[in-house]
XYZ file of C-alpha atoms in Angstrom:
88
model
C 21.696 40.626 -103.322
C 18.670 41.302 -105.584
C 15.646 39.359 -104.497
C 14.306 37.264 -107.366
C 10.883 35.699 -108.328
C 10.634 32.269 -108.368
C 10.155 32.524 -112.251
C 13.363 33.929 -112.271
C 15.325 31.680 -110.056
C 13.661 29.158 -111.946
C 14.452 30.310 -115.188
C 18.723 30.910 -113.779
C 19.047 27.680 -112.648
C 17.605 25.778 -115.992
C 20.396 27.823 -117.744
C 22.861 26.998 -115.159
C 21.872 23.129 -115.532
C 22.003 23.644 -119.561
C 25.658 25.511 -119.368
C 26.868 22.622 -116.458
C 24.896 19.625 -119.132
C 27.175 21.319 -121.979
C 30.544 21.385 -119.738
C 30.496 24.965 -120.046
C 31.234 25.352 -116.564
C 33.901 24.503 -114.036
C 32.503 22.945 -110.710
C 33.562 26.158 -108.596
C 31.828 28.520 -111.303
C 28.480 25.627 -111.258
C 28.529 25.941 -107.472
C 28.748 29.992 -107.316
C 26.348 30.550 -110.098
C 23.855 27.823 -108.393
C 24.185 29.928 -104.741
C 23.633 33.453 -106.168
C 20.645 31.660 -107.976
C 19.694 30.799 -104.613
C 20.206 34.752 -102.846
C 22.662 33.287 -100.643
C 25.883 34.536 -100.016
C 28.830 31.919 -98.781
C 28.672 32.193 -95.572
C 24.419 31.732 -95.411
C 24.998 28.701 -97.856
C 27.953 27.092 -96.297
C 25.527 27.126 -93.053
C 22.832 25.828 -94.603
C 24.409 22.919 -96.055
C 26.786 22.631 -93.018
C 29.849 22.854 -93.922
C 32.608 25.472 -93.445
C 32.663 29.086 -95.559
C 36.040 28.655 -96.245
C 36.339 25.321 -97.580
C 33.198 26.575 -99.681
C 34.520 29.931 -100.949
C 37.648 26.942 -101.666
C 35.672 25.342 -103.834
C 34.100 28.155 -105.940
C 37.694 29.503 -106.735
C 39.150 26.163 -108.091
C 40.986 25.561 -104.969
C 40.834 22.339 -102.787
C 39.520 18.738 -103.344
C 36.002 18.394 -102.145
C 34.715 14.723 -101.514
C 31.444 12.715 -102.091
C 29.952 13.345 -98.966
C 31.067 17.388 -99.441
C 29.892 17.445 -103.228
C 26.614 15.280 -102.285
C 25.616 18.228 -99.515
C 26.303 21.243 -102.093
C 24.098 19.717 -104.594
C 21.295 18.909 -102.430
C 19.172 22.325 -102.537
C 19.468 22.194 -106.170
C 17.429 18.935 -106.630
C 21.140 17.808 -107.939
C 22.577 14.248 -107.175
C 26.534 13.195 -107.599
C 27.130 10.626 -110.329
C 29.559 9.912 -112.338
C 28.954 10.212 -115.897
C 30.375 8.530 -119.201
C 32.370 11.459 -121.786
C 30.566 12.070 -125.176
């Protein structure tokens, strides 16, 4: 994976919030765009937030049922919290 500066990463994940703000994105697409933004692949991710690749790489394709606890530990290195949140 490319290296990137923190003005960069910076930049990526204010248009990943935007896109996620605008429902533009699905929660598996949010999650994979978020890590790449990161330079992590899966497997250094899932790790870091502790919980297993596969129920990660799950996740990013759609697949599986993550809960509060899961969702609350994926959003934690982005500064992200788990809410819910009224439709416009």
């Amino acid at each position: 994976m490319k290296i990137r500066s923190a003005g960069e990463s910076q930049k990526e994940r204010l248009d990943i919030y935007d896109q996620i703000e605008k429902g533009e994105l699905s929660l598996g697409k949010s999650i994979a765009m978020m890590r790449r933004a990161l330079g992590l692949s899966q497997g250094k991710f899932a790790k870091m937030i502790r919980i297993n690749a596969r129920v990660l790489s799950d996740f990013e394709r759609g697949v599986g049922n993550p809960t509060f606890e899961t969702l609350t530990k994926i959003a934690a290195p982005f500064g992200l919290i788990v809410a819910f949140r009224r439709k416009k």
